[in-house]
Amino acid sequence: MHIKICEVAPRDGLQNHTVDVPTDDKITMVNALSGCGFSIIEATSFVSPKWVPKMADASAVMTGISRTPSVQYMVLVPNSRGFENALPHAPDAICIFPATSEDFCQRNLNATKAVTFARFAEVAKLAHAVNIPIKGSLSCAGYCPYAGDIAPQTIADDVQKLLDMGCSEISLADTVGKITAEKSKSVLDAVLKHAKPDILSGHFHDTHDLALDNVGVYIDAGVSLFDSAILGLGGCPFAVGARGNVDTKKLVTYLHAQGHTTDIDMDALTHAENVIRPLV
Ligand code: HMG
Ligand code: MG
């Protein structure tokens, strides 16, 4: 199968990173990633700087990067204020990011789950009005660091809500990297009753080395888009115990070994690693 990859390191990789990466280095990072063959790069997030200080330079990052036409530069938006701040930078897509659990909505977005979904529905309306595609990234799609196991039907119901908002892609996220292949199968059994696999994607934090097992299960179900992060960077300030996203080179090496194709140029990826490693 041909697999597309969304590189999330400039956003997920840096939002909780131990090192403070200066804006110019973030721009260098995005530019180095732009030549690797990614379909999408999550460039930054327009969230509250009080909540996530490391993303406070979102506007400067979007202003400074050189955009490659074949890449969609996506940004995270938590509310309409974030959307207004992002809009002048003409993002190719936005990502809204509710969670399946009440606890994670509270910790990550300071709101109940109902308010979180209502807020993101408002953002979706704003994005539709100006024809910006919307990715819905559903945190804790199987396991929440605070509430524990999440029932597949809850995840399927939340996917339906994101579909109703008009999301053109829905990413199912293993926020802390605890979801097993068996759990992923039961999640997909429920979700695929609502959504076709070609609009789904997988976002796996690789804390316990389970990411590739889950990628395999998702591919078997027909999913062909995955998030990953160069050098395995990643984490969330509000997800205790989360380590990085699945390492991009680890993912691509696995995919090619399994006989799948990607648009990733391995030499360019190695070059990007060499550029980015000293910055982070
Ligand atoms: P709040 O404090 O309830 O918001 O936060 P508020 O509306 O009361 O506003 C408080 C202050 O923040 C105000 O400023 C607002 O103007 C300002 P003041 O009047 O006090 O000076 N403000 C903003 N400033 C800039 N941009 C904005 C914005 N919004 C408000 N967009 C809020 C609620 C949702 C804003 C906050 O909780 C937030 O920003 N949360 C984002 C948390 C986050 O970024 N988490 C990491 C990304 S999600 C993730 O990593 C998971 C994912 O990878 C998938 C997975 O792995 O699970 C996607
Ligand atoms: Mg994440």
PDB file of N, CA, C and O in Angstrom, residues 218-254:
ATOM      1  N   TYR A 218      -3.524  -0.924  11.820  1.00  0.00           N
ATOM      2  CA  TYR A 218      -4.241   0.124  11.071  1.00  0.00           C
ATOM      3  C   TYR A 218      -4.108  -0.105   9.557  1.00  0.00           C
ATOM      4  O   TYR A 218      -5.067   0.073   8.802  1.00  0.00           O
ATOM      5  N   ILE A 219      -2.901  -0.504   9.119  1.00  0.00           N
ATOM      6  CA  ILE A 219      -2.722  -0.746   7.675  1.00  0.00           C
ATOM      7  C   ILE A 219      -3.596  -1.934   7.239  1.00  0.00           C
ATOM      8  O   ILE A 219      -4.252  -1.880   6.191  1.00  0.00           O
ATOM      9  N   ASP A 220      -3.642  -2.959   8.053  1.00  0.00           N
ATOM     10  CA  ASP A 220      -4.500  -4.118   7.721  1.00  0.00           C
ATOM     11  C   ASP A 220      -5.960  -3.681   7.561  1.00  0.00           C
ATOM     12  O   ASP A 220      -6.717  -4.284   6.804  1.00  0.00           O
ATOM     13  N   ALA A 221      -6.331  -2.625   8.299  1.00  0.00           N
ATOM     14  CA  ALA A 221      -7.718  -2.136   8.217  1.00  0.00           C
ATOM     15  C   ALA A 221      -7.897  -1.141   7.066  1.00  0.00           C
ATOM     16  O   ALA A 221      -8.996  -0.621   6.870  1.00  0.00           O
ATOM     17  N   GLY A 222      -6.801  -0.836   6.341  1.00  0.00           N
ATOM     18  CA  GLY A 222      -6.926   0.051   5.173  1.00  0.00           C
ATOM     19  C   GLY A 222      -6.503   1.487   5.415  1.00  0.00           C
ATOM     20  O   GLY A 222      -6.658   2.342   4.542  1.00  0.00           O
ATOM     21  N   VAL A 223      -5.946   1.776   6.599  1.00  0.00           N
ATOM     22  CA  VAL A 223      -5.508   3.151   6.900  1.00  0.00           C
ATOM     23  C   VAL A 223      -4.140   3.385   6.243  1.00  0.00           C
ATOM     24  O   VAL A 223      -3.252   2.536   6.321  1.00  0.00           O
ATOM     25  N   SER A 224      -3.977   4.548   5.596  1.00  0.00           N
ATOM     26  CA  SER A 224      -2.742   4.771   4.831  1.00  0.00           C
ATOM     27  C   SER A 224      -2.080   6.115   5.152  1.00  0.00           C
ATOM     28  O   SER A 224      -1.289   6.624   4.367  1.00  0.00           O
ATOM     29  N   LEU A 225      -2.415   6.701   6.298  1.00  0.00           N
ATOM     30  CA  LEU A 225      -1.787   7.966   6.708  1.00  0.00           C
ATOM     31  C   LEU A 225      -1.400   7.867   8.186  1.00  0.00           C
ATOM     32  O   LEU A 225      -2.231   7.483   9.024  1.00  0.00           O
ATOM     33  N   PHE A 226      -0.141   8.190   8.478  1.00  0.00           N
ATOM     34  CA  PHE A 226       0.342   8.107   9.862  1.00  0.00           C
ATOM     35  C   PHE A 226       1.138   9.351  10.223  1.00  0.00           C
ATOM     36  O   PHE A 226       1.812   9.934   9.378  1.00  0.00           O
ATOM     37  N   ASP A 227       1.047   9.719  11.506  1.00  0.00           N
ATOM     38  CA  ASP A 227       1.884  10.780  12.047  1.00  0.00           C
ATOM     39  C   ASP A 227       3.175  10.147  12.570  1.00  0.00           C
ATOM     40  O   ASP A 227       3.158   9.013  13.084  1.00  0.00           O
ATOM     41  N   SER A 228       4.259  10.886  12.478  1.00  0.00           N
ATOM     42  CA  SER A 228       5.504  10.448  13.113  1.00  0.00           C
ATOM     43  C   SER A 228       6.342  11.681  13.367  1.00  0.00           C
ATOM     44  O   SER A 228       6.007  12.776  12.892  1.00  0.00           O
ATOM     45  N   ALA A 229       7.424  11.508  14.132  1.00  0.00           N
ATOM     46  CA  ALA A 229       8.264  12.656  14.477  1.00  0.00           C
ATOM     47  C   ALA A 229       9.729  12.309  14.277  1.00  0.00           C
ATOM     48  O   ALA A 229      10.194  11.254  14.740  1.00  0.00           O
ATOM     49  N   ILE A 230      10.421  13.214  13.584  1.00  0.00           N
ATOM     50  CA  ILE A 230      11.843  12.977  13.351  1.00  0.00           C
ATOM     51  C   ILE A 230      12.554  12.841  14.700  1.00  0.00           C
ATOM     52  O   ILE A 230      12.226  13.546  15.668  1.00  0.00           O
ATOM     53  N   LEU A 231      13.479  11.894  14.781  1.00  0.00           N
ATOM     54  CA  LEU A 231      14.259  11.601  15.984  1.00  0.00           C
ATOM     55  C   LEU A 231      13.373  11.158  17.155  1.00  0.00           C
ATOM     56  O   LEU A 231      13.799  11.171  18.315  1.00  0.00           O
ATOM     57  N   GLY A 232      12.121  10.803  16.853  1.00  0.00           N
ATOM     58  CA  GLY A 232      11.229  10.328  17.915  1.00  0.00           C
ATOM     59  C   GLY A 232      10.882  11.392  18.937  1.00  0.00           C
ATOM     60  O   GLY A 232      10.542  11.087  20.090  1.00  0.00           O
ATOM     61  N   LEU A 233      10.912  12.664  18.505  1.00  0.00           N
ATOM     62  CA  LEU A 233      10.570  13.756  19.437  1.00  0.00           C
ATOM     63  C   LEU A 233       9.080  13.727  19.752  1.00  0.00           C
ATOM     64  O   LEU A 233       8.283  13.228  18.965  1.00  0.00           O
ATOM     65  N   GLY A 234       8.706  14.284  20.879  1.00  0.00           N
ATOM     66  CA  GLY A 234       7.272  14.436  21.120  1.00  0.00           C
ATOM     67  C   GLY A 234       6.860  14.226  22.551  1.00  0.00           C
ATOM     68  O   GLY A 234       7.590  13.671  23.363  1.00  0.00           O
ATOM     69  N   GLY A 235       5.652  14.698  22.839  1.00  0.00           N
ATOM     70  CA  GLY A 235       5.096  14.588  24.175  1.00  0.00           C
ATOM     71  C   GLY A 235       4.047  15.665  24.333  1.00  0.00           C
ATOM     72  O   GLY A 235       3.854  16.491  23.440  1.00  0.00           O
ATOM     73  N   CYS A 236       3.344  15.638  25.448  1.00  0.00           N
ATOM     74  CA  CYS A 236       2.328  16.655  25.685  1.00  0.00           C
ATOM     75  C   CYS A 236       2.475  17.081  27.136  1.00  0.00           C
ATOM     76  O   CYS A 236       2.580  16.229  28.027  1.00  0.00           O
ATOM     77  N   PRO A 237       2.478  18.400  27.406  1.00  0.00           N
ATOM     78  CA  PRO A 237       2.666  18.844  28.791  1.00  0.00           C
ATOM     79  C   PRO A 237       1.587  18.308  29.726  1.00  0.00           C
ATOM     80  O   PRO A 237       1.790  18.262  30.931  1.00  0.00           O
ATOM     81  N   PHE A 238       0.438  17.927  29.176  1.00  0.00           N
ATOM     82  CA  PHE A 238      -0.681  17.506  30.032  1.00  0.00           C
ATOM     83  C   PHE A 238      -0.929  15.996  29.972  1.00  0.00           C
ATOM     84  O   PHE A 238      -1.958  15.514  30.429  1.00  0.00           O
ATOM     85  N   ALA A 239       0.004  15.256  29.370  1.00  0.00           N
ATOM     86  CA  ALA A 239      -0.127  13.792  29.306  1.00  0.00           C
ATOM     87  C   ALA A 239       1.059  13.180  30.031  1.00  0.00           C
ATOM     88  O   ALA A 239       2.113  12.929  29.444  1.00  0.00           O
ATOM     89  N   VAL A 240       0.875  12.978  31.320  1.00  0.00           N
ATOM     90  CA  VAL A 240       1.962  12.471  32.149  1.00  0.00           C
ATOM     91  C   VAL A 240       2.404  11.100  31.628  1.00  0.00           C
ATOM     92  O   VAL A 240       1.569  10.246  31.346  1.00  0.00           O
ATOM     93  N   GLY A 241       3.712  10.922  31.491  1.00  0.00           N
ATOM     94  CA  GLY A 241       4.223   9.609  31.098  1.00  0.00           C
ATOM     95  C   GLY A 241       4.335   9.416  29.593  1.00  0.00           C
ATOM     96  O   GLY A 241       4.808   8.378  29.148  1.00  0.00           O
ATOM     97  N   ALA A 242       3.935  10.415  28.803  1.00  0.00           N
ATOM     98  CA  ALA A 242       4.038  10.246  27.345  1.00  0.00           C
ATOM     99  C   ALA A 242       5.470  10.461  26.907  1.00  0.00           C
ATOM    100  O   ALA A 242       6.122  11.413  27.329  1.00  0.00           O
ATOM    101  N   ARG A 243       5.956   9.594  26.060  1.00  0.00           N
ATOM    102  CA  ARG A 243       7.239   9.865  25.420  1.00  0.00           C
ATOM    103  C   ARG A 243       6.967  10.294  23.988  1.00  0.00           C
ATOM    104  O   ARG A 243       5.850  10.627  23.630  1.00  0.00           O
ATOM    105  N   GLY A 244       8.022  10.263  23.158  1.00  0.00           N
ATOM    106  CA  GLY A 244       7.895  10.813  21.819  1.00  0.00           C
ATOM    107  C   GLY A 244       6.968  10.025  20.902  1.00  0.00           C
ATOM    108  O   GLY A 244       6.577   8.897  21.192  1.00  0.00           O
ATOM    109  N   ASN A 245       6.650  10.659  19.792  1.00  0.00           N
ATOM    110  CA  ASN A 245       5.910   9.959  18.739  1.00  0.00           C
ATOM    111  C   ASN A 245       6.821   8.928  18.094  1.00  0.00           C
ATOM    112  O   ASN A 245       8.037   8.987  18.228  1.00  0.00           O
ATOM    113  N   VAL A 246       6.201   8.028  17.350  1.00  0.00           N
ATOM    114  CA  VAL A 246       7.023   7.045  16.661  1.00  0.00           C
ATOM    115  C   VAL A 246       8.034   7.797  15.783  1.00  0.00           C
ATOM    116  O   VAL A 246       7.698   8.767  15.093  1.00  0.00           O
ATOM    117  N   ASP A 247       9.278   7.354  15.858  1.00  0.00           N
ATOM    118  CA  ASP A 247      10.380   7.970  15.122  1.00  0.00           C
ATOM    119  C   ASP A 247      10.124   7.816  13.615  1.00  0.00           C
ATOM    120  O   ASP A 247       9.819   6.723  13.142  1.00  0.00           O
ATOM    121  N   THR A 248      10.261   8.913  12.890  1.00  0.00           N
ATOM    122  CA  THR A 248       9.947   8.873  11.450  1.00  0.00           C
ATOM    123  C   THR A 248      10.784   7.831  10.714  1.00  0.00           C
ATOM    124  O   THR A 248      10.259   7.063   9.899  1.00  0.00           O
ATOM    125  N   LYS A 249      12.098   7.787  11.017  1.00  0.00           N
ATOM    126  CA  LYS A 249      12.931   6.831  10.271  1.00  0.00           C
ATOM    127  C   LYS A 249      12.571   5.390  10.637  1.00  0.00           C
ATOM    128  O   LYS A 249      12.528   4.513   9.774  1.00  0.00           O
ATOM    129  N   LYS A 250      12.236   5.171  11.898  1.00  0.00           N
ATOM    130  CA  LYS A 250      11.821   3.830  12.330  1.00  0.00           C
ATOM    131  C   LYS A 250      10.539   3.423  11.581  1.00  0.00           C
ATOM    132  O   LYS A 250      10.412   2.302  11.093  1.00  0.00           O
ATOM    133  N   LEU A 251       9.605   4.365  11.475  1.00  0.00           N
ATOM    134  CA  LEU A 251       8.340   4.079  10.788  1.00  0.00           C
ATOM    135  C   LEU A 251       8.580   3.783   9.306  1.00  0.00           C
ATOM    136  O   LEU A 251       8.093   2.773   8.777  1.00  0.00           O
ATOM    137  N   VAL A 252       9.357   4.647   8.652  1.00  0.00           N
ATOM    138  CA  VAL A 252       9.543   4.493   7.201  1.00  0.00           C
ATOM    139  C   VAL A 252      10.328   3.213   6.906  1.00  0.00           C
ATOM    140  O   VAL A 252      10.006   2.475   5.957  1.00  0.00           O
ATOM    141  N   THR A 253      11.331   2.924   7.736  1.00  0.00           N
ATOM    142  CA  THR A 253      12.114   1.700   7.539  1.00  0.00           C
ATOM    143  C   THR A 253      11.196   0.477   7.669  1.00  0.00           C
ATOM    144  O   THR A 253      11.263  -0.456   6.854  1.00  0.00           O
ATOM    145  N   TYR A 254      10.339   0.504   8.663  1.00  0.00           N
ATOM    146  CA  TYR A 254       9.367  -0.594   8.862  1.00  0.00           C
ATOM    147  C   TYR A 254       8.440  -0.722   7.644  1.00  0.00           C
ATOM    148  O   TYR A 254       8.230  -1.812   7.115  1.00  0.00           O
TER     149      TYR A 254
END
